[in-house]
Coordinates of C-alpha atoms in Angstrom, one line a residue:
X268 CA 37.7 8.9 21.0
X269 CA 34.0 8.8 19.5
X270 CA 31.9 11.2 17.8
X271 CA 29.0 12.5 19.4
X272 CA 25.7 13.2 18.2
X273 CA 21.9 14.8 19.0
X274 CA 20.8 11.7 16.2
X275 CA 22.1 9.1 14.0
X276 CA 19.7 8.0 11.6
X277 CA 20.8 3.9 10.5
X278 CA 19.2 4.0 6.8
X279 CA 18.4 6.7 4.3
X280 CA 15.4 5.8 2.7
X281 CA 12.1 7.2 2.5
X282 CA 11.8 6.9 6.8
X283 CA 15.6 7.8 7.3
X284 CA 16.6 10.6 5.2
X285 CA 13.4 12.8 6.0
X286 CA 14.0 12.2 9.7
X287 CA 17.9 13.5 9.4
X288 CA 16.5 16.5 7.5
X289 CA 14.1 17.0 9.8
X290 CA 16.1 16.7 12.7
X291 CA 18.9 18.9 11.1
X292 CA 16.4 21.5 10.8
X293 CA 15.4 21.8 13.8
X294 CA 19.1 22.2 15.3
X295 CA 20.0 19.1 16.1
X296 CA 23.3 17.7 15.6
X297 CA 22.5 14.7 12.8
X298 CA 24.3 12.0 10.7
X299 CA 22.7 9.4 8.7
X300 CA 24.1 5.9 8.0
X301 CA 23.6 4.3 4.6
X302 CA 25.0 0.9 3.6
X303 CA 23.5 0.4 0.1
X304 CA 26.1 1.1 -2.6
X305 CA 25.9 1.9 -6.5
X306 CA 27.5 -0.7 -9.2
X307 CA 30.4 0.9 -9.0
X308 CA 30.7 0.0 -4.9
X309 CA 29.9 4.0 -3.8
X310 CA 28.3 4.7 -1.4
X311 CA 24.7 6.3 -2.2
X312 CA 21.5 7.5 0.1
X313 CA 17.7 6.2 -0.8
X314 CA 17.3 3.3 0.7
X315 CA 15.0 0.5 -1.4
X316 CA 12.9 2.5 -2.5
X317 CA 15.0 5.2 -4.5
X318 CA 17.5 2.5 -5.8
X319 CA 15.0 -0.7 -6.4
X320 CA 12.0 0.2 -5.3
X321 CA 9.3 3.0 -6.0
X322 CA 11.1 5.4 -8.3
X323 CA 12.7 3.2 -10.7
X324 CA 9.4 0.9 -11.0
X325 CA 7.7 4.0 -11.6
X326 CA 10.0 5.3 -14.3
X327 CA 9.6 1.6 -16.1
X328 CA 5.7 1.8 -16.0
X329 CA 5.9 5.2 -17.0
X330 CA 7.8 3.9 -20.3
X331 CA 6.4 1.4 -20.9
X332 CA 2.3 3.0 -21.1
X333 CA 4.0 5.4 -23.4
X334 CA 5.0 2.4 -25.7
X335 CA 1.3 0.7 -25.1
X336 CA -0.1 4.1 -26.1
X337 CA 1.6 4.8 -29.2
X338 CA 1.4 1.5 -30.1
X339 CA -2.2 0.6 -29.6
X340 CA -4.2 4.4 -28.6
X341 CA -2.6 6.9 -30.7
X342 CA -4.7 5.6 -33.8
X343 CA -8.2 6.3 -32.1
X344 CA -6.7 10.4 -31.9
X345 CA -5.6 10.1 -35.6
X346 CA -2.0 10.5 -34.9
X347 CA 0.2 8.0 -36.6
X348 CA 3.3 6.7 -35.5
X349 CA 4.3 3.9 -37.6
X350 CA 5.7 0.7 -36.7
X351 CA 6.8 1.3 -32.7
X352 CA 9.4 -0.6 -31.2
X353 CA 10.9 -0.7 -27.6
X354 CA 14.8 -0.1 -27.0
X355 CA 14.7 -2.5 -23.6
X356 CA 18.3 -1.3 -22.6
X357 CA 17.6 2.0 -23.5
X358 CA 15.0 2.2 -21.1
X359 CA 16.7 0.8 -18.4
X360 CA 19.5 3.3 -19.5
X361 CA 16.7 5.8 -18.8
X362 CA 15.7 4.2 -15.6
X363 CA 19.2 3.9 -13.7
X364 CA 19.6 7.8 -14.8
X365 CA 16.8 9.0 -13.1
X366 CA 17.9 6.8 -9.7
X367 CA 21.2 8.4 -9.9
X368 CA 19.7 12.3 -9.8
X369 CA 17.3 11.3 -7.6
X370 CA 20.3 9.7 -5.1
X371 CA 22.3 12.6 -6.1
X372 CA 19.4 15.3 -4.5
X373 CA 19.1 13.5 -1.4
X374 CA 23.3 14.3 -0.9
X375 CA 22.8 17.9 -1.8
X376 CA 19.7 17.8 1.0
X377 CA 22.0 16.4 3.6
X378 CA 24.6 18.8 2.6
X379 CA 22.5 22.3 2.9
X380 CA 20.3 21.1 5.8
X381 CA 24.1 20.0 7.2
X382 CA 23.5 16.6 7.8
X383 CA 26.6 14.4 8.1
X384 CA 26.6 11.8 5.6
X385 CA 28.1 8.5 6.4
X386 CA 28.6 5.3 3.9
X387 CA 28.8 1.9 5.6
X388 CA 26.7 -0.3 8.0
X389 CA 25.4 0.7 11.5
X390 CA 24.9 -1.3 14.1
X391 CA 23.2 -0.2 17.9
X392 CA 24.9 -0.8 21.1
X393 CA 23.9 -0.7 24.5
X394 CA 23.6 3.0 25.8
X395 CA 22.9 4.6 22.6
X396 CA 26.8 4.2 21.1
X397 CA 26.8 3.2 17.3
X398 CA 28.9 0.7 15.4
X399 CA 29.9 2.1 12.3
X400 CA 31.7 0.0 9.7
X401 CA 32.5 2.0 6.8
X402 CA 32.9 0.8 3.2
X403 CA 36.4 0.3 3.8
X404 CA 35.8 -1.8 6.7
X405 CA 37.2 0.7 9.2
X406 CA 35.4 0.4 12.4
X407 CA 34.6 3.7 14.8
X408 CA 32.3 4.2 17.7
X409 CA 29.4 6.8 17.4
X410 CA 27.8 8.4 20.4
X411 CA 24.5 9.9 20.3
X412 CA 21.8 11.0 22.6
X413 CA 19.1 9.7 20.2
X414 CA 19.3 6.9 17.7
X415 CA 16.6 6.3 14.5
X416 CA 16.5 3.0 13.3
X417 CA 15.2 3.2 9.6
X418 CA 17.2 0.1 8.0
X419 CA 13.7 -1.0 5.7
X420 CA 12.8 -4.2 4.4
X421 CA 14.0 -6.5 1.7
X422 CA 11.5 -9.2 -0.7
X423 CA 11.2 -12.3 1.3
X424 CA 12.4 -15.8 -0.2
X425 CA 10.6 -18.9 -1.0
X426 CA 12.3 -22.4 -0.7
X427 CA 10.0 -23.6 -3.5
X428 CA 11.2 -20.9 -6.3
X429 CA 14.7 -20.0 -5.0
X430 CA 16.5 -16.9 -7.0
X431 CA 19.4 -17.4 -9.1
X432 CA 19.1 -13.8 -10.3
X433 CA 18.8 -15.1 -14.2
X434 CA 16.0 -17.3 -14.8
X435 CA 14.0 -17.0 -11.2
X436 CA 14.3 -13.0 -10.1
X437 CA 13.3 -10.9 -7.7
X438 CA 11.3 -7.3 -7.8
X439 CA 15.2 -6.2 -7.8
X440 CA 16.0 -7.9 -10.9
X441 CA 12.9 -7.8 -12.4
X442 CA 13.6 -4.0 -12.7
X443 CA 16.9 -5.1 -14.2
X444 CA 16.1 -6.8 -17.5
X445 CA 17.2 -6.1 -20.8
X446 CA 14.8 -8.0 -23.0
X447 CA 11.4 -8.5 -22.9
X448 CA 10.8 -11.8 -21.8
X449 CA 7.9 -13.9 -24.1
X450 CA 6.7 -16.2 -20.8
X451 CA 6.5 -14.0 -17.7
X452 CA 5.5 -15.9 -14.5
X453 CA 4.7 -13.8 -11.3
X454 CA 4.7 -15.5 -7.5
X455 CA 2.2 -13.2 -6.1
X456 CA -0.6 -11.0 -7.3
X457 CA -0.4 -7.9 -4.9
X458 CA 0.5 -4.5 -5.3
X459 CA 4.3 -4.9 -6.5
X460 CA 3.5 -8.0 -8.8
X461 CA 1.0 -6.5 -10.6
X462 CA 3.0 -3.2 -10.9
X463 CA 5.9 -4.8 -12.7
X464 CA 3.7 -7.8 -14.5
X465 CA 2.1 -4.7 -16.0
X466 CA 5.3 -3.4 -17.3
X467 CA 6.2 -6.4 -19.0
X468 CA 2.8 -7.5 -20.2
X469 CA 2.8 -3.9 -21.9
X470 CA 5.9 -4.7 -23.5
X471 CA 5.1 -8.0 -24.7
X472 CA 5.0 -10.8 -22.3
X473 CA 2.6 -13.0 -22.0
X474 CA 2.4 -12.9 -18.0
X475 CA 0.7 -15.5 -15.5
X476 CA 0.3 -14.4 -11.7
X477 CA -0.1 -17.0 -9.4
X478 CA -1.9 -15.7 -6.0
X479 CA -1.9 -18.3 -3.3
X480 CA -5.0 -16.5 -1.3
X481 CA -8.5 -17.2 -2.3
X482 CA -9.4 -13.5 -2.7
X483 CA -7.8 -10.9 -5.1
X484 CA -6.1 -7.5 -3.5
X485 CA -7.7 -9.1 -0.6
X486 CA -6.7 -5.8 2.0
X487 CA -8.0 -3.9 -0.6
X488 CA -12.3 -3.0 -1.0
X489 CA -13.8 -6.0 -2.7
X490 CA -15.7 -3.8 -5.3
X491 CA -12.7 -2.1 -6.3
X492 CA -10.1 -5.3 -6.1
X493 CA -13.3 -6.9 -8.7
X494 CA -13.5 -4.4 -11.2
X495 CA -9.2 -4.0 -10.9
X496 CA -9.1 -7.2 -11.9
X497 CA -11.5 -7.3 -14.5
X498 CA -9.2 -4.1 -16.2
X499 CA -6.1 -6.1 -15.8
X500 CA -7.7 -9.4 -17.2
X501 CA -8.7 -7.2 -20.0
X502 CA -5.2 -5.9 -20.6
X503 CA -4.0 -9.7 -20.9
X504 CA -2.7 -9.9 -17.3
X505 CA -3.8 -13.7 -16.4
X506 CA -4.5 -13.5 -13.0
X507 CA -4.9 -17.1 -10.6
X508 CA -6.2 -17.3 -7.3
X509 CA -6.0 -20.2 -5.3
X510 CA -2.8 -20.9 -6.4
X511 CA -0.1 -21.9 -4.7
X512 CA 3.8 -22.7 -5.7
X513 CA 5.1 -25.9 -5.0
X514 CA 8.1 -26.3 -6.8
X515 CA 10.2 -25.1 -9.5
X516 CA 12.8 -26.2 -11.6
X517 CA 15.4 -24.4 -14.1
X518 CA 16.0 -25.9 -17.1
X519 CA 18.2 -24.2 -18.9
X520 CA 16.9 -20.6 -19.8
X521 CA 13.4 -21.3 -18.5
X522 CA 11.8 -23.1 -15.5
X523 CA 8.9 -24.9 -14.7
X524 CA 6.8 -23.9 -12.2
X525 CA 4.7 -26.4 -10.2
X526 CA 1.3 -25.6 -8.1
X527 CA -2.0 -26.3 -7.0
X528 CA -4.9 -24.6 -8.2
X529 CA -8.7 -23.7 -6.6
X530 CA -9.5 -27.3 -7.0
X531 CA -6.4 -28.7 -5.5
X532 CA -5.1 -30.4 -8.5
X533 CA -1.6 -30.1 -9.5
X534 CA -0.8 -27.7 -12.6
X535 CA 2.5 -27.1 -14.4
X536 CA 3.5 -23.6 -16.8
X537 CA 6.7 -23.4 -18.3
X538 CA 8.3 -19.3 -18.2
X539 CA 11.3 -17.9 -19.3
X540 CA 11.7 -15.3 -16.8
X541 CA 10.2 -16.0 -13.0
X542 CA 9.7 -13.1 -10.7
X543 CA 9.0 -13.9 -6.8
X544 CA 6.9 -11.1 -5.0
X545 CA 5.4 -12.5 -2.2
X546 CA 6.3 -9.7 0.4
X547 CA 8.7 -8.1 2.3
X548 CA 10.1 -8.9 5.7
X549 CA 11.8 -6.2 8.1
X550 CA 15.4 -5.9 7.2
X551 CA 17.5 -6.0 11.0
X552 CA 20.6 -8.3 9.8
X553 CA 23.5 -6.6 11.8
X554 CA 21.3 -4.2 13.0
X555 CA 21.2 -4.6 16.8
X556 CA 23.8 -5.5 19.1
X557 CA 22.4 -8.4 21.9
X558 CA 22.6 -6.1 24.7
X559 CA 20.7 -2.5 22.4
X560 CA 17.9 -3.0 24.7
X561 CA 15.6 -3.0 21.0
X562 CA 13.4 -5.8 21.3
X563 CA 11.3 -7.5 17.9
X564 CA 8.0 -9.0 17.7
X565 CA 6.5 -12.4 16.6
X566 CA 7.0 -11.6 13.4
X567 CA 10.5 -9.6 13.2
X568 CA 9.3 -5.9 13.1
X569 CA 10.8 -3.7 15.9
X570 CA 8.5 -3.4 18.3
X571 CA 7.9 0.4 19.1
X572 CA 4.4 2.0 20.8
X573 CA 2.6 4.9 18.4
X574 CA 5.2 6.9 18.8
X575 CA 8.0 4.6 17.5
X576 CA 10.1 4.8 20.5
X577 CA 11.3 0.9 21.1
X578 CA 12.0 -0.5 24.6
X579 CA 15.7 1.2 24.5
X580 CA 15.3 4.6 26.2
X581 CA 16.4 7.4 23.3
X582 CA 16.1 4.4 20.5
X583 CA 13.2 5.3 17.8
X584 CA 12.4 3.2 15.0
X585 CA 10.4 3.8 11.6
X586 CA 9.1 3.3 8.6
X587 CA 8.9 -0.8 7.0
X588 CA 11.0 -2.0 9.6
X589 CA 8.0 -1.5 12.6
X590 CA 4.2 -2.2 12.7
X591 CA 2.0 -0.8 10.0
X592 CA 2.0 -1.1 6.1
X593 CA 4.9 -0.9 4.2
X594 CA 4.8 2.5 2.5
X595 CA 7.5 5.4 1.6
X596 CA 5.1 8.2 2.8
X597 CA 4.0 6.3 6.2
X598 CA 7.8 6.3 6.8
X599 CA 8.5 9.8 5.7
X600 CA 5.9 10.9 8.2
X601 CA 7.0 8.9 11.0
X602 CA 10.6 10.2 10.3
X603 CA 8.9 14.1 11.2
X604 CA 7.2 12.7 14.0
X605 CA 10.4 11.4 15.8
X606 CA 12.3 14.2 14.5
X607 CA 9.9 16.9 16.1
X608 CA 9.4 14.7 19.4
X609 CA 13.3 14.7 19.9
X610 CA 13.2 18.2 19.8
X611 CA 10.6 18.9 22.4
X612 CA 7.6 18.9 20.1
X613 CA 4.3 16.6 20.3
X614 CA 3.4 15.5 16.7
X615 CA 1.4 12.6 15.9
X616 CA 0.8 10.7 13.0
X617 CA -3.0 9.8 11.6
X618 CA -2.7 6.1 11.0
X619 CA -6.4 6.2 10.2
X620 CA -6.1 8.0 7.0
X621 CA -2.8 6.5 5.2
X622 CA -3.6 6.9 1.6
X623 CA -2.2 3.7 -0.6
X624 CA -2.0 2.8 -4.5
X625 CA -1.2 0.5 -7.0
X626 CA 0.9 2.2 -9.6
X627 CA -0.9 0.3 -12.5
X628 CA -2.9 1.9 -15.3
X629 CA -5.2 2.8 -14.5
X630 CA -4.0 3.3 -10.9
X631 CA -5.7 2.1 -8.1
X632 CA -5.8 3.7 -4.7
X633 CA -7.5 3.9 -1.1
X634 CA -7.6 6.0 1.7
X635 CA -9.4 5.4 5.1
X636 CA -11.6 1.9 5.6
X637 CA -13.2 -0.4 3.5
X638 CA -16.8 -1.4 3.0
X639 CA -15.6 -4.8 4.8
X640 CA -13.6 -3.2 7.3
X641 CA -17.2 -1.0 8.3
X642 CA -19.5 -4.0 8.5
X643 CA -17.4 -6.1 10.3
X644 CA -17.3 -3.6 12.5
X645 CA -21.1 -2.8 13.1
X646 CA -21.2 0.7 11.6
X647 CA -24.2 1.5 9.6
X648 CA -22.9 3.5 6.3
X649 CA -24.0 4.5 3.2
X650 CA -22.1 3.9 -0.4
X651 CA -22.0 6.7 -3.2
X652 CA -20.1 5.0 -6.6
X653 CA -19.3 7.0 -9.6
X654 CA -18.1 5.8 -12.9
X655 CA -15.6 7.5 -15.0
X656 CA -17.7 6.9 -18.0
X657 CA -19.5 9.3 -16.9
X658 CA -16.9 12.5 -16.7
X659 CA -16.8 14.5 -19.8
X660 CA -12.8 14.7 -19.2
X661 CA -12.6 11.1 -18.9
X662 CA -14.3 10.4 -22.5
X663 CA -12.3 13.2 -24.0
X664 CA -9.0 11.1 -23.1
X665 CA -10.4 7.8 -24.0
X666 CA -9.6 6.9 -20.0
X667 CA -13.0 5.8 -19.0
X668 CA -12.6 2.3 -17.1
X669 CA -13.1 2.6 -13.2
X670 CA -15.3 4.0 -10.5
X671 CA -15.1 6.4 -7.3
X672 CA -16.6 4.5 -4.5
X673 CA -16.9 7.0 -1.2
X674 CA -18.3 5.5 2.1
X675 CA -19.9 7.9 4.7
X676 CA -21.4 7.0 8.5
X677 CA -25.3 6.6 8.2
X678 CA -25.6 9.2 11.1
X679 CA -23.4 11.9 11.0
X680 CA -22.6 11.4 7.3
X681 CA -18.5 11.4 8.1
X682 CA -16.7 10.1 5.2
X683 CA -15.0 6.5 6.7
X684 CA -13.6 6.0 3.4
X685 CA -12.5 6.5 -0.5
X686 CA -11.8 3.5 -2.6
X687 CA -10.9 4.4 -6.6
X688 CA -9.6 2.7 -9.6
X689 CA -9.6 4.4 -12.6
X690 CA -7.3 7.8 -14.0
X691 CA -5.6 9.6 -11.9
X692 CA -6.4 7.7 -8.9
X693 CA -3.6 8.2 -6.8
X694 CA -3.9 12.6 -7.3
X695 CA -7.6 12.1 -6.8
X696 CA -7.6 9.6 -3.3
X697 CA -5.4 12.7 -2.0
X698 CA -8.4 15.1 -2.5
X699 CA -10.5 12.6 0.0
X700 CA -7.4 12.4 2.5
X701 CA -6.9 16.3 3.1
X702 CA -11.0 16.1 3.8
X703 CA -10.4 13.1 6.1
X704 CA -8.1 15.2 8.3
X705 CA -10.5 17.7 8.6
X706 CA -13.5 15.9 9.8
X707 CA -15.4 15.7 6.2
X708 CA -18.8 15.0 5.2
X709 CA -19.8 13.3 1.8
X710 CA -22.4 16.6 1.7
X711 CA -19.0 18.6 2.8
X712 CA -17.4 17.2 -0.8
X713 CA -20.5 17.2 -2.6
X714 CA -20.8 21.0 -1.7
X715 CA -17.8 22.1 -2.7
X716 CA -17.3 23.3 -6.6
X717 CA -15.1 21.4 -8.5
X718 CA -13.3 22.5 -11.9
X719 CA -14.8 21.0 -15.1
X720 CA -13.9 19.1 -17.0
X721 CA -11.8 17.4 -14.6
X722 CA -11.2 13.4 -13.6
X723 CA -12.1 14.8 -10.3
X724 CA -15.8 15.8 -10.7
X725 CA -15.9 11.9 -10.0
X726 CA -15.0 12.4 -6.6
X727 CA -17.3 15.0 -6.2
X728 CA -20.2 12.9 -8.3
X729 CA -19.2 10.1 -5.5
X730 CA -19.5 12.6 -2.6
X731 CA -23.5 13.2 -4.1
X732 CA -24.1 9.7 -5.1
X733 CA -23.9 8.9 -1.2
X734 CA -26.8 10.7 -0.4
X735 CA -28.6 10.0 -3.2
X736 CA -28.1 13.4 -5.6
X737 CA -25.6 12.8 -7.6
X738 CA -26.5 14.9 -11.2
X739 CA -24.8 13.1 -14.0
X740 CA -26.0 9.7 -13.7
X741 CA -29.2 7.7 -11.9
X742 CA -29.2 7.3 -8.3
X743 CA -29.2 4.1 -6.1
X744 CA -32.3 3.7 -4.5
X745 CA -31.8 4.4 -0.6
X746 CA -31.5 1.1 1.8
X747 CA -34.4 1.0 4.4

């Protein structure tokens, strides 16, 4: 006998467990699959990015800026603090408890939207019948007349800096650590290496990143990825392009990493603690059975059209584990999508305008093209930038490093893009997104009246500089 369903969801992450909700909600008959387990080996919902990924890095960069601050900015306020010192495992302490409410809200979701809960792996059959293997390695069959595929993605390995999970780490374990390591290498400079090399070069560490590709943030507006880097390099964050990993070897309780740099001679650094974040692959181990009918691509995503259905009639799949990037809310919005097209609706989701950020500090973030993405494209456009030096709220907090940068069409004046790195970033990029869906103009933003003093009069200053009237500082002259 097997249990039958409207939908299973295979993963509760960021893509899964908003498309069971959403599903339940609408009256559809859901349960959600979840293999990832706590230390204790229960079963617990989340995915990557609740367990090791975003919320956990977040709470660690959150603590430690608070430790950077009242060690080194409290002084400039006149408040007085002492001698500060970090409590590594207390922080950690701090870290895991948050995880464990946060898990613990996604159960009571399931359980008042009445969404079955089930621990173990899943794997698709042919004709829309699930494998489930639970925890206790019972095996049951699972019928369903939709199936979500949202099983995620997990850090890719590197034959030249294999993880050992002491000395070399992954993002996992570099979230893991109870002492501040003195020597800090990083394998890759992007948006999760420089998250968590900024939590331990706050703490302490001296940290190296070594980025193989010539350009810095290189998906990212080359203005903004410049003056990003010249922040970081400021907060002690030694940053190398052109530089790639070609060995490494433990010795003991450090290793010795081997690589090429720009000039293609051969370079040694010695770190206690080595963490390896050169990307993450689509995670499908186990995941289909030969004859699903799911098909991948070249590169091992599932291949779906922009809906996210995959080859196998009444098979959807989402979030890191199909085309696009790699981010919790483009999942979470996929998840509706399939959810509400399951149930006779016709959603669609705005690839176009994806906002994305870089959870240093300050943060950076980015929503719509950049100014290299327009001129490769042929598109005349015109640039408004905006420093926070500038904004009476920024000087007031002593948070003044970083620009707006807002790119409109030449013609029409349509806003193609935001690009900011500076306080606040992530809240402010949000502003420029709800605009974006609604067809904005830079004169649109520049129009409308923003509170003061806020970070956000940048945005607004941005919006003005574009066509040449922005107030609080001296305009660009205007390209012929």
């Amino acid at each position: 006998m097997s249990d039958k369903y409207d939908v299973i969801v295979i993963g509760s992450g960021p893509a899964g467990y908003v498309a069971a909700i959403r599903a339940a909600q609408l009256g559809l008959k859901t349960a959600c699959i979840e293999k990832w387990k706590d230390k204790k080996g229960a079963g617990v919902n989340g995915g990557t990015c609740l367990n090791v990924g975003c919320i956990p890095s977040k709470a660690l960069l959150d603590s430690s800026h608070k430790y950077h601050a009242a060690k080194d900015d409290y002084q400039a306020h006149g408040i007085g603090t002492g001698e500060v010192t970090i409590d590594v495992p207390a922080m950690i302490a701090r870290k895991e408890k948050i995880v464990k409410q946060m898990s613990g809200g996604i159960a009571g979701l399931f359980k008042s939207n009445k969404v079955t809960s089930l621990y173990g792996s899943g794997k698709l059959l042919a004709g829309r019948q699930v494998e489930l293997t639970d925890n206790d390695g019972n095996v049951s069959i699972l019928d369903a007349d939709n199936v979500i595929l949202a099983s995620g993605s997990v850090p890719v390995d590197i034959p030249v800096a294999p993880v050992d999970g002491d000395v070399i780490i992954d993002s996992t374990g570099a979230l893991e650590l109870t002492e501040v390591p003195e020597r800090l290498g990083v394998i890759g400079a992007g948006v999760i290496g420089l998250e968590l090399g900024s939590v331990w070069g706050r703490l302490g560490s001296k940290v190296v990143c070594l980025e193989a590709l010539d350009s810095f943030l290189a998906n990212m507006d080359q203005q903004i990825a410049k003056e990003t880097r010249k922040i970081l390099t400021k907060q002690g964050l030694d940053i190398r392009t052109s530089c790639r990993v070609t060995g490494s070897e433990v010795k003991g309780k450090e290793v010795e990493v081997t690589f090429t740099d720009a000039d293609g001679n051969e370079q040694k650094e010695t770190f206690d603690k080595l963490i390896v974040c050169v990307g993450r692959r689509p995670y499908t181990e186990g995941l289909l059975a030969g004859d699903s009918g799911v098909n991948l691509d070249e590169r091992g995503f599932i291949y779906v059209n922009d809906l996210c259905s995959t080859s196998a009639p009444g098979v959807w799949a989402i979030g890191d584990v199909v085309r696009g990037p790699m981010l919790a809310h483009k999942g979470s919005e996929e998840g509706v999508m399939v959810a509400e097209r399951i149930a006779g609706q016709k959603p669609l989701v705005n690839y176009d305008i994806i906002p994305s950020v870089i959870y240093t500090h300050p943060e950076v973030a980015a929503v719509g093209r950049t100014e290299e993405q327009i001129k490769a494209d042929g598109e005349e456009y015109n640039v408004g930038l905006f420093p926070f030096v500038a904004i009476g709220r920024a000087v007031a907090a002593d948070q003044t490093e970083g620009m707006v940068k807002m790119i409109a069409d030449a013609k029409t004046d349509r806003v193609l893009g935001c690009h900011i790195v500076g306080p606040n970033a992530a809240d402010l990029v949000q502003q420029v997104a709800l605009a974006m869906e609604f067809g904005t103009t830079a004169e649109d933003i520049g129009m409308t009246v923003f509170s003061h003093p806020t970070f956000s009069e940048a945005v607004k200053e941005a919006a003005l500089a574009v066509n040449g009237h922005a107030i609080h500082m001296p305009n660009r002259k205007r390209r012929k």
